[in-house]
mmCIF file of C-alpha atoms and ligand atoms in Angstrom:
data_model
loop_
_atom_site.group_PDB
_atom_site.id
_atom_site.type_symbol
_atom_site.label_atom_id
_atom_site.label_comp_id
_atom_site.label_asym_id
_atom_site.label_seq_id
_atom_site.Cartn_x
_atom_site.Cartn_y
_atom_site.Cartn_z
ATOM 1 C CA MET I 1 0.000 0.000 0.000
ATOM 2 C CA ASN I 2 1.250 3.449 -0.862
ATOM 3 C CA ALA I 3 1.012 4.739 2.695
ATOM 4 C CA VAL I 4 4.198 2.853 3.627
ATOM 5 C CA LEU I 5 6.056 4.751 0.896
ATOM 6 C CA THR I 6 5.124 8.206 2.175
ATOM 7 C CA PRO I 7 8.193 9.843 3.733
ATOM 8 C CA PRO I 8 7.826 10.894 7.355
ATOM 9 C CA ASP I 9 8.028 14.597 8.081
ATOM 10 C CA ARG I 10 11.126 15.595 9.965
ATOM 11 C CA PRO I 11 10.980 19.385 10.275
ATOM 12 C CA HIS I 12 13.659 19.400 12.978
ATOM 13 C CA ASP I 13 16.280 18.536 10.304
ATOM 14 C CA ALA I 14 15.479 21.690 8.390
ATOM 15 C CA LEU I 15 15.467 23.707 11.575
ATOM 16 C CA ASN I 16 18.975 22.575 12.399
ATOM 17 C CA LEU I 17 20.303 23.790 9.084
ATOM 18 C CA GLU I 18 18.327 27.007 9.333
ATOM 19 C CA GLU I 19 19.780 27.768 12.754
ATOM 20 C CA ALA I 20 23.306 26.946 11.595
ATOM 21 C CA LEU I 21 22.851 29.227 8.584
ATOM 22 C CA GLU I 22 21.543 32.092 10.711
ATOM 23 C CA ALA I 23 24.589 31.794 12.966
ATOM 24 C CA SER I 24 27.066 31.481 10.073
ATOM 25 C CA LEU I 25 25.600 34.421 8.162
ATOM 26 C CA ALA I 26 25.589 36.757 11.164
ATOM 27 C CA ARG I 27 29.144 37.968 10.422
ATOM 28 C CA PHE I 28 28.105 39.331 6.979
ATOM 29 C CA PRO I 29 26.626 42.855 6.806
ATOM 30 C CA ALA I 30 22.964 42.608 5.765
ATOM 31 C CA ALA I 31 23.275 45.142 2.925
ATOM 32 C CA GLU I 32 26.209 43.235 1.401
ATOM 33 C CA LEU I 33 24.318 39.943 1.563
ATOM 34 C CA THR I 34 21.240 41.445 -0.051
ATOM 35 C CA ARG I 35 23.362 42.948 -2.848
ATOM 36 C CA SER I 36 25.144 39.620 -3.438
ATOM 37 C CA VAL I 37 21.877 37.676 -3.536
ATOM 38 C CA ARG I 38 20.551 40.053 -6.209
ATOM 39 C CA THR I 39 23.720 39.545 -8.291
ATOM 40 C CA LEU I 40 23.418 35.774 -7.889
ATOM 41 C CA ILE I 41 19.747 35.757 -8.922
ATOM 42 C CA ARG I 42 20.603 37.835 -12.014
ATOM 43 C CA ARG I 43 23.427 35.429 -12.955
ATOM 44 C CA TYR I 44 21.280 32.330 -12.721
ATOM 45 C CA ARG I 45 18.378 34.021 -14.535
ATOM 46 C CA GLU I 46 20.497 35.215 -17.413
ATOM 47 C CA GLY I 47 21.769 31.693 -18.055
ATOM 48 C CA PHE I 48 24.790 30.203 -16.404
ATOM 49 C CA ASP I 49 28.208 30.756 -18.033
ATOM 50 C CA PRO I 50 30.424 27.842 -16.858
ATOM 51 C CA SER I 51 33.606 29.808 -17.605
ATOM 52 C CA VAL I 52 32.806 32.274 -14.776
ATOM 53 C CA PRO I 53 32.618 30.560 -11.355
ATOM 54 C CA ALA I 54 29.502 31.748 -9.466
ATOM 55 C CA LEU I 55 30.872 31.210 -5.970
ATOM 56 C CA SER I 56 34.192 33.017 -6.286
ATOM 57 C CA SER I 57 33.935 35.436 -3.334
ATOM 58 C CA GLN I 58 33.000 35.070 0.326
ATOM 59 C CA ALA I 59 29.994 37.354 -0.175
ATOM 60 C CA ALA I 60 28.741 35.311 -3.160
ATOM 61 C CA VAL I 61 29.088 32.101 -1.140
ATOM 62 C CA ALA I 62 27.252 33.564 1.844
ATOM 63 C CA ALA I 63 24.508 34.779 -0.492
ATOM 64 C CA TYR I 64 24.232 31.292 -2.024
ATOM 65 C CA ALA I 65 24.106 29.659 1.391
ATOM 66 C CA GLY I 66 21.393 31.998 2.666
ATOM 67 C CA TYR I 67 19.311 32.181 -0.461
ATOM 68 C CA ARG I 68 19.693 28.810 -2.208
ATOM 69 C CA MET I 69 21.037 26.279 0.258
ATOM 70 C CA PRO I 70 17.761 25.705 2.167
ATOM 71 C CA ALA I 71 16.084 24.945 -1.175
ATOM 72 C CA THR I 72 18.772 22.641 -2.585
ATOM 73 C CA TYR I 73 19.017 20.894 0.809
ATOM 74 C CA SER I 74 15.241 20.304 0.857
ATOM 75 C CA ALA I 75 15.183 19.062 -2.738
ATOM 76 C CA VAL I 76 18.077 16.639 -2.225
ATOM 77 C CA ARG I 77 16.586 15.387 1.050
ATOM 78 C CA ALA I 78 13.223 14.787 -0.657
ATOM 79 C CA ALA I 79 14.918 12.800 -3.449
ATOM 80 C CA LEU I 80 17.038 10.776 -1.000
ATOM 81 C CA ARG I 81 13.998 9.953 1.130
ATOM 82 C CA GLN I 82 12.323 8.426 -1.906
ATOM 83 C CA VAL I 83 15.454 6.347 -2.488
ATOM 84 C CA ALA I 84 15.549 5.250 1.157
ATOM 85 C CA LEU I 85 11.907 4.157 1.007
ATOM 86 C CA LEU I 86 12.652 1.841 -1.919
ATOM 87 C CA ALA I 87 15.991 0.586 -0.603
ATOM 88 C CA PRO I 88 15.348 0.004 3.113
ATOM 89 C CA GLY I 89 18.446 -2.200 3.440
ATOM 90 C CA PHE I 90 20.748 0.490 2.044
ATOM 91 C CA ALA I 91 22.764 1.911 4.953
ATOM 92 C CA PRO I 92 25.695 3.806 3.444
ATOM 93 C CA GLN I 93 28.770 4.419 5.560
ATOM 94 C CA THR I 94 30.665 6.577 3.063
ATOM 95 C CA GLN I 95 29.549 9.464 0.846
ATOM 96 C CA VAL I 96 31.278 11.532 -1.807
ATOM 97 C CA ASP I 97 29.508 14.722 -2.831
ATOM 98 C CA VAL I 98 30.735 16.255 -6.065
ATOM 99 C CA GLY I 99 30.455 20.029 -6.536
ATOM 100 C CA GLY I 100 29.293 20.152 -2.946
ATOM 101 C CA GLY I 101 29.173 23.955 -2.651
ATOM 102 C CA THR I 102 28.360 24.779 0.964
ATOM 103 C CA GLY I 103 27.323 21.204 1.765
ATOM 104 C CA SER I 104 23.566 20.840 1.076
ATOM 105 C CA ALA I 105 23.797 17.235 -0.091
ATOM 106 C CA VAL I 106 25.924 16.068 2.838
ATOM 107 C CA TRP I 107 23.516 17.647 5.337
ATOM 108 C CA ALA I 108 20.613 16.049 3.448
ATOM 109 C CA ALA I 109 22.216 12.594 3.210
ATOM 110 C CA SER I 110 23.029 12.494 6.918
ATOM 111 C CA ALA I 111 19.446 13.452 7.747
ATOM 112 C CA VAL I 112 18.227 10.459 5.716
ATOM 113 C CA TRP I 113 21.005 7.950 6.522
ATOM 114 C CA PRO I 114 22.403 8.314 10.060
ATOM 115 C CA SER I 115 24.604 5.295 9.134
ATOM 116 C CA LEU I 116 27.005 7.657 7.295
ATOM 117 C CA ARG I 117 30.450 7.801 8.896
ATOM 118 C CA GLU I 118 32.882 9.180 6.314
ATOM 119 C CA VAL I 119 31.929 12.045 4.071
ATOM 120 C CA THR I 120 34.044 13.753 1.411
ATOM 121 C CA VAL I 121 33.055 16.943 -0.390
ATOM 122 C CA LEU I 122 34.741 17.827 -3.694
ATOM 123 C CA GLU I 123 34.362 21.491 -4.595
ATOM 124 C CA GLN I 124 36.250 23.917 -6.822
ATOM 125 C CA SER I 125 35.662 27.134 -4.850
ATOM 126 C CA PRO I 126 37.913 27.722 -1.799
ATOM 127 C CA SER I 127 35.378 30.272 -0.485
ATOM 128 C CA ALA I 128 32.560 27.700 -0.655
ATOM 129 C CA ILE I 129 34.783 25.155 1.111
ATOM 130 C CA ASP I 130 35.650 27.650 3.837
ATOM 131 C CA PHE I 131 31.987 28.549 4.447
ATOM 132 C CA GLY I 132 30.785 24.938 4.106
ATOM 133 C CA ARG I 133 33.348 23.643 6.564
ATOM 134 C CA ARG I 134 32.449 26.263 9.208
ATOM 135 C CA LEU I 135 28.744 25.610 8.692
ATOM 136 C CA ALA I 136 29.274 21.848 8.940
ATOM 137 C CA GLY I 137 30.924 22.423 12.316
ATOM 138 C CA ARG I 138 27.435 23.290 13.619
ATOM 139 C CA ALA I 139 25.753 20.166 12.178
ATOM 140 C CA PRO I 140 24.029 17.648 14.457
ATOM 141 C CA ALA I 141 25.426 14.661 12.487
ATOM 142 C CA PRO I 142 29.037 13.705 13.332
ATOM 143 C CA ALA I 143 29.650 12.653 9.700
ATOM 144 C CA VAL I 144 28.865 16.211 8.527
ATOM 145 C CA ARG I 145 30.886 17.853 11.293
ATOM 146 C CA GLU I 146 33.897 15.703 10.440
ATOM 147 C CA ALA I 147 33.507 15.826 6.651
ATOM 148 C CA ARG I 148 36.653 16.133 4.532
ATOM 149 C CA TRP I 149 36.538 19.103 2.151
ATOM 150 C CA ARG I 150 38.788 18.768 -0.892
ATOM 151 C CA GLN I 151 39.379 21.434 -3.479
ATOM 152 C CA ALA I 152 38.986 19.832 -6.904
ATOM 153 C CA VAL I 153 37.902 20.975 -10.341
ATOM 154 C CA VAL I 154 35.737 18.322 -11.938
ATOM 155 C CA ASP I 155 36.656 17.904 -15.566
ATOM 156 C CA ARG I 156 35.656 14.657 -17.293
ATOM 157 C CA ASP I 157 37.374 12.489 -14.700
ATOM 158 C CA VAL I 158 35.993 13.011 -11.214
ATOM 159 C CA PRO I 159 38.843 12.504 -8.741
ATOM 160 C CA ALA I 160 36.385 10.835 -6.376
ATOM 161 C CA PRO I 161 37.280 8.119 -3.924
ATOM 162 C CA ALA I 162 34.817 5.237 -4.211
ATOM 163 C CA ALA I 163 31.873 5.574 -1.828
ATOM 164 C CA ASP I 164 28.662 3.773 -0.901
ATOM 165 C CA LEU I 165 26.738 6.926 -1.781
ATOM 166 C CA VAL I 166 27.808 9.337 -4.531
ATOM 167 C CA THR I 167 25.829 12.553 -4.905
ATOM 168 C CA MET I 168 25.957 15.503 -7.274
ATOM 169 C CA SER I 169 23.307 18.165 -6.827
ATOM 170 C CA TYR I 170 22.684 21.253 -8.938
ATOM 171 C CA VAL I 171 26.098 20.923 -10.620
ATOM 172 C CA LEU I 172 25.653 19.153 -13.980
ATOM 173 C CA GLY I 173 24.228 22.312 -15.570
ATOM 174 C CA GLU I 174 27.270 24.287 -14.463
ATOM 175 C CA LEU I 175 29.627 21.971 -16.344
ATOM 176 C CA PRO I 176 30.413 22.548 -20.019
ATOM 177 C CA PRO I 177 27.992 20.383 -22.079
ATOM 178 C CA ALA I 178 30.939 18.598 -23.726
ATOM 179 C CA VAL I 179 32.099 17.076 -20.423
ATOM 180 C CA GLN I 180 28.737 16.237 -18.821
ATOM 181 C CA ALA I 181 28.482 12.657 -20.156
ATOM 182 C CA ASP I 182 32.064 11.860 -19.121
ATOM 183 C CA VAL I 183 31.430 13.228 -15.636
ATOM 184 C CA VAL I 184 28.319 11.046 -15.270
ATOM 185 C CA ARG I 185 30.317 8.016 -16.470
ATOM 186 C CA SER I 186 33.044 8.828 -13.976
ATOM 187 C CA LEU I 187 30.519 9.203 -11.122
ATOM 188 C CA ALA I 188 29.116 5.790 -12.015
ATOM 189 C CA SER I 189 32.556 4.258 -11.607
ATOM 190 C CA ALA I 190 32.915 5.892 -8.159
ATOM 191 C CA VAL I 191 29.956 3.902 -6.841
ATOM 192 C CA ALA I 192 31.563 1.408 -4.493
ATOM 193 C CA GLY I 193 31.010 -2.329 -4.421
ATOM 194 C CA ASP I 194 27.862 -4.060 -5.563
ATOM 195 C CA ALA I 195 25.484 -2.085 -3.331
ATOM 196 C CA GLY I 196 26.538 1.526 -3.992
ATOM 197 C CA MET I 197 24.103 4.260 -4.987
ATOM 198 C CA LEU I 198 24.494 7.329 -7.223
ATOM 199 C CA VAL I 199 22.016 10.200 -6.995
ATOM 200 C CA ILE I 200 22.065 13.199 -9.353
ATOM 201 C CA VAL I 201 19.746 16.153 -8.723
ATOM 202 C CA GLU I 202 19.116 19.094 -11.055
ATOM 203 C CA PRO I 203 16.724 22.054 -11.078
ATOM 204 C CA GLY I 204 13.185 21.017 -12.055
ATOM 205 C CA THR I 205 13.218 22.935 -15.314
ATOM 206 C CA PRO I 206 12.930 21.519 -18.864
ATOM 207 C CA ALA I 207 16.717 21.969 -19.238
ATOM 208 C CA GLY I 208 17.441 20.343 -15.850
ATOM 209 C CA TYR I 209 15.191 17.409 -16.716
ATOM 210 C CA ALA I 210 16.873 17.031 -20.149
ATOM 211 C CA ARG I 211 20.234 16.643 -18.391
ATOM 212 C CA ILE I 212 18.744 14.107 -15.951
ATOM 213 C CA ALA I 213 17.120 12.193 -18.838
ATOM 214 C CA ALA I 214 20.483 12.025 -20.674
ATOM 215 C CA ALA I 215 22.259 10.898 -17.488
ATOM 216 C CA ARG I 216 19.557 8.277 -16.850
ATOM 217 C CA ARG I 217 19.935 6.852 -20.364
ATOM 218 C CA LEU I 218 23.716 6.667 -20.026
ATOM 219 C CA LEU I 219 23.612 5.096 -16.550
ATOM 220 C CA ALA I 220 21.175 2.417 -17.741
ATOM 221 C CA GLU I 221 23.498 1.679 -20.701
ATOM 222 C CA LEU I 222 26.346 1.288 -18.215
ATOM 223 C CA GLY I 223 24.351 -1.474 -16.520
ATOM 224 C CA LEU I 224 23.295 0.389 -13.370
ATOM 225 C CA HIS I 225 19.805 -0.262 -12.013
ATOM 226 C CA LEU I 226 17.259 2.544 -11.824
ATOM 227 C CA VAL I 227 16.009 2.991 -8.257
ATOM 228 C CA ALA I 228 14.012 6.242 -8.393
ATOM 229 C CA PRO I 229 11.969 8.042 -9.482
ATOM 230 C CA CYS I 230 11.247 5.790 -12.482
ATOM 231 C CA PRO I 231 9.215 2.587 -12.168
ATOM 232 C CA HIS I 232 11.203 1.019 -15.069
ATOM 233 C CA ASP I 233 14.523 1.336 -16.925
ATOM 234 C CA GLY I 234 12.931 1.665 -20.359
ATOM 235 C CA GLU I 235 12.689 4.819 -22.450
ATOM 236 C CA CYS I 236 11.210 7.762 -20.512
ATOM 237 C CA PRO I 237 7.604 8.149 -21.756
ATOM 238 C CA ILE I 238 7.613 11.922 -21.290
ATOM 239 C CA ARG I 239 7.966 13.781 -24.589
ATOM 240 C CA PRO I 240 10.436 16.634 -24.017
ATOM 241 C CA ASP I 241 8.471 19.018 -26.255
ATOM 242 C CA GLN I 242 5.353 18.475 -24.122
ATOM 243 C CA ASP I 243 6.406 18.092 -20.502
ATOM 244 C CA TRP I 244 9.278 17.359 -18.164
ATOM 245 C CA CYS I 245 9.630 15.021 -15.196
ATOM 246 C CA HIS I 246 10.032 17.068 -12.023
ATOM 247 C CA PHE I 247 8.910 17.223 -8.428
ATOM 248 C CA ALA I 248 8.506 19.960 -5.824
ATOM 249 C CA VAL I 249 9.219 20.495 -2.173
ATOM 250 C CA ARG I 250 7.749 23.321 -0.098
ATOM 251 C CA LEU I 251 9.926 25.201 2.367
ATOM 252 C CA ASN I 252 9.638 28.277 4.502
ATOM 253 C CA ARG I 253 11.553 31.262 3.234
ATOM 254 C CA THR I 254 14.497 32.319 5.359
ATOM 255 C CA ALA I 255 14.853 35.816 6.823
ATOM 256 C CA LEU I 256 17.362 36.611 4.063
ATOM 257 C CA HIS I 257 14.934 35.356 1.461
ATOM 258 C CA ARG I 258 12.224 37.604 2.805
ATOM 259 C CA ARG I 259 14.593 40.603 2.858
ATOM 260 C CA VAL I 260 15.464 40.316 -0.825
ATOM 261 C CA LYS I 261 11.971 39.403 -1.929
ATOM 262 C CA ASP I 262 10.064 41.655 0.440
ATOM 263 C CA GLY I 263 6.318 41.506 0.434
ATOM 264 C CA THR I 264 6.105 38.085 -1.231
ATOM 265 C CA LEU I 265 5.035 34.673 0.087
ATOM 266 C CA SER I 266 6.456 33.224 3.287
ATOM 267 C CA PHE I 267 7.158 29.900 1.544
ATOM 268 C CA GLU I 268 8.505 28.705 -1.757
ATOM 269 C CA ASP I 269 8.247 25.549 -3.821
ATOM 270 C CA GLU I 270 11.587 24.249 -5.012
ATOM 271 C CA LYS I 271 11.240 22.213 -8.178
ATOM 272 C CA PHE I 272 13.770 19.509 -8.908
ATOM 273 C CA SER I 273 14.487 16.546 -11.183
ATOM 274 C CA TYR I 274 16.568 13.593 -10.106
ATOM 275 C CA VAL I 275 17.764 10.124 -10.887
ATOM 276 C CA ALA I 276 19.040 7.473 -8.475
ATOM 277 C CA VAL I 277 20.786 4.335 -9.672
ATOM 278 C CA SER I 278 22.367 1.451 -7.854
ATOM 279 C CA ALA I 279 24.924 -1.201 -8.651
ATOM 280 C CA ARG I 280 22.348 -3.788 -7.511
ATOM 281 C CA PRO I 281 18.612 -3.920 -8.210
ATOM 282 C CA TRP I 282 16.121 -2.803 -5.538
ATOM 283 C CA PRO I 283 12.350 -3.196 -5.690
ATOM 284 C CA ARG I 284 10.982 -0.294 -7.709
ATOM 285 C CA ALA I 285 7.908 1.850 -7.251
ATOM 286 C CA GLY I 286 4.907 0.320 -9.006
ATOM 287 C CA SER I 287 4.379 3.783 -10.473
ATOM 288 C CA ARG I 288 5.270 7.386 -9.637
ATOM 289 C CA ILE I 289 2.911 10.318 -9.020
ATOM 290 C CA LEU I 290 3.845 13.101 -11.438
ATOM 291 C CA ARG I 291 1.470 15.905 -10.371
ATOM 292 C CA HIS I 292 -0.361 17.152 -7.312
ATOM 293 C CA PRO I 293 -3.232 14.641 -6.994
ATOM 294 C CA LEU I 294 -6.507 16.153 -8.133
ATOM 295 C CA LYS I 295 -9.046 15.777 -5.339
ATOM 296 C CA ARG I 296 -12.765 16.136 -5.917
ATOM 297 C CA LYS I 297 -15.636 14.892 -3.814
ATOM 298 C CA GLY I 298 -15.161 11.122 -3.476
ATOM 299 C CA LEU I 299 -12.570 10.935 -6.273
ATOM 300 C CA VAL I 300 -8.814 11.357 -6.517
ATOM 301 C CA THR I 301 -7.121 11.493 -9.929
ATOM 302 C CA LEU I 302 -3.460 10.551 -10.031
ATOM 303 C CA ARG I 303 -1.205 11.388 -12.949
ATOM 304 C CA LEU I 304 1.167 8.410 -12.997
ATOM 305 C CA CYS I 305 4.289 7.203 -14.729
ATOM 306 C CA THR I 306 3.843 3.434 -14.937
ATOM 307 C CA ALA I 307 5.977 0.503 -16.070
ATOM 308 C CA GLU I 308 3.266 -1.039 -18.283
ATOM 309 C CA ASP I 309 1.200 1.861 -19.626
ATOM 310 C CA GLY I 310 3.624 4.789 -19.714
ATOM 311 C CA LEU I 311 1.882 7.970 -18.609
ATOM 312 C CA THR I 312 -1.635 7.470 -17.410
ATOM 313 C CA ASP I 313 -4.347 9.131 -15.304
ATOM 314 C CA ARG I 314 -5.826 6.824 -12.687
ATOM 315 C CA VAL I 315 -9.075 7.698 -10.936
ATOM 316 C CA VAL I 316 -9.505 6.289 -7.440
ATOM 317 C CA SER I 317 -13.005 6.450 -5.992
ATOM 318 C CA LYS I 318 -14.270 6.400 -2.434
ATOM 319 C CA ARG I 319 -15.701 2.942 -3.075
ATOM 320 C CA GLN I 320 -12.091 1.640 -3.150
ATOM 321 C CA GLY I 321 -11.797 2.111 0.633
ATOM 322 C CA GLU I 322 -8.204 1.769 1.742
ATOM 323 C CA THR I 323 -6.789 2.570 -1.706
ATOM 324 C CA TYR I 324 -8.891 5.753 -1.752
ATOM 325 C CA ARG I 325 -7.618 6.799 1.672
ATOM 326 C CA ALA I 326 -4.030 6.201 0.502
ATOM 327 C CA ALA I 327 -4.693 8.245 -2.666
ATOM 328 C CA ARG I 328 -6.099 11.106 -0.566
ATOM 329 C CA ASP I 329 -2.880 11.135 1.512
ATOM 330 C CA ALA I 330 -0.544 10.684 -1.444
ATOM 331 C CA ALA I 331 1.564 13.550 -2.722
ATOM 332 C CA TRP I 332 3.281 14.544 -5.934
ATOM 333 C CA GLY I 333 6.550 12.600 -6.108
ATOM 334 C CA ASP I 334 5.397 9.632 -3.995
ATOM 335 C CA ALA I 335 5.583 6.065 -5.197
ATOM 336 C CA TRP I 336 2.203 4.500 -5.935
ATOM 337 C CA LEU I 337 0.976 0.934 -6.319
HETATM 338 C C1 LIG X 1 24.633 25.532 -7.791
HETATM 339 S S1 LIG X 1 25.988 25.091 -6.792
HETATM 340 C C2 LIG X 1 25.373 23.608 -6.010
HETATM 341 C C3 LIG X 1 26.033 23.373 -4.706
HETATM 342 C C4 LIG X 1 25.482 22.192 -3.923
HETATM 343 N N1 LIG X 1 25.754 20.943 -4.563
HETATM 344 C C5 LIG X 1 24.002 22.357 -3.670
HETATM 345 O O1 LIG X 1 23.228 21.461 -4.054
HETATM 346 O O2 LIG X 1 23.611 23.358 -3.075
HETATM 347 C C6 LIG X 1 27.130 24.423 -7.940
HETATM 348 C C7 LIG X 1 28.443 24.068 -7.275
HETATM 349 O O3 LIG X 1 29.235 23.322 -8.185
HETATM 350 C C8 LIG X 1 30.554 23.792 -8.121
HETATM 351 N N2 LIG X 1 31.189 23.491 -9.402
HETATM 352 C C9 LIG X 1 30.809 23.935 -10.621
HETATM 353 N N3 LIG X 1 31.646 23.455 -11.567
HETATM 354 C C10 LIG X 1 32.553 22.697 -10.910
HETATM 355 C C11 LIG X 1 33.673 21.942 -11.321
HETATM 356 N N4 LIG X 1 34.022 21.867 -12.616
HETATM 357 N N5 LIG X 1 34.402 21.283 -10.388
HETATM 358 C C12 LIG X 1 34.058 21.351 -9.075
HETATM 359 N N6 LIG X 1 33.012 22.058 -8.618
HETATM 360 C C13 LIG X 1 32.267 22.718 -9.520
HETATM 361 C C14 LIG X 1 30.393 25.289 -7.880
HETATM 362 O O4 LIG X 1 31.582 25.891 -7.386
HETATM 363 C C15 LIG X 1 29.258 25.300 -6.903
HETATM 364 O O5 LIG X 1 29.707 25.160 -5.592
#
């Protein structure tokens, strides 16, 4: 039944990061942070130029941490929770996070897998490493506090030590298109042993999804097993000119967020696309919910990606009892029967 695949809510994890961020950002003058956030927003909106590093100064890194890190952390955590639900026996001890920035994916992974003991972050920007390391010092998880931060520029060959869990979040789109496939191949070879897991997360935009779809195809060709979000390893049934596979996570806006976007909503929805593959097969979701379920009186309509019928709308009625109650509780991004 789907209810067992609904991730539990753990708001205290987010709170911990939020408090650590507040404390780490306190040393930056508010006006400087606000100015840097505006510059960062403009850069990402105008299209990212990989030849100009975004996180090259302390102010830019602090702006990223305050403005983007809560969102990338929440997106990665949501993706990893879906993986954990499908692979309950997966208890990674080691993690390598590539292009780790200020550490979102290591905070997220430790919130999902307390089994983690040894964490390595590879990052090109010394300022991001400096900020990330200080921030990690305030983390509740020992693996995050004791993480190793290594300066490395990823270029075709990822100088990653093998790890049980390899993550790369919001980075693929910052790499030159010509090296992206080689980087994905190299990440696949960093997955340790026959139980390792690789998770790649990108923004939930058509371009982010296109990169995830290309990575997914390549990883399947390399013989890795799809774990999430897809219910199958066949061709993705979504036509790129019509739609894109993405999910969303809602988070409260930070004080910094509210300062730069004054007068707007107190929450935001971070959209993301992801793919998780493993060296060994795990049971897959029967299908995946691709939209907010549509709820009308006595009926719930689920837009599903399925193994047998591709994309399909399934209507669940009140007469279906337990299945109906599960459909009413189900959310966009959850696994379904
Ligand atoms: C958008 S940030 C994402 C940071 C973090 N993974 C997250 O999810 O919040 C992209 C990060 O990738 C790093 N990066 C981009 N290109 C890189 C490269 N070739 N080698 C290493 N790091 C790189 C940037 O310095 C930046 O920290």
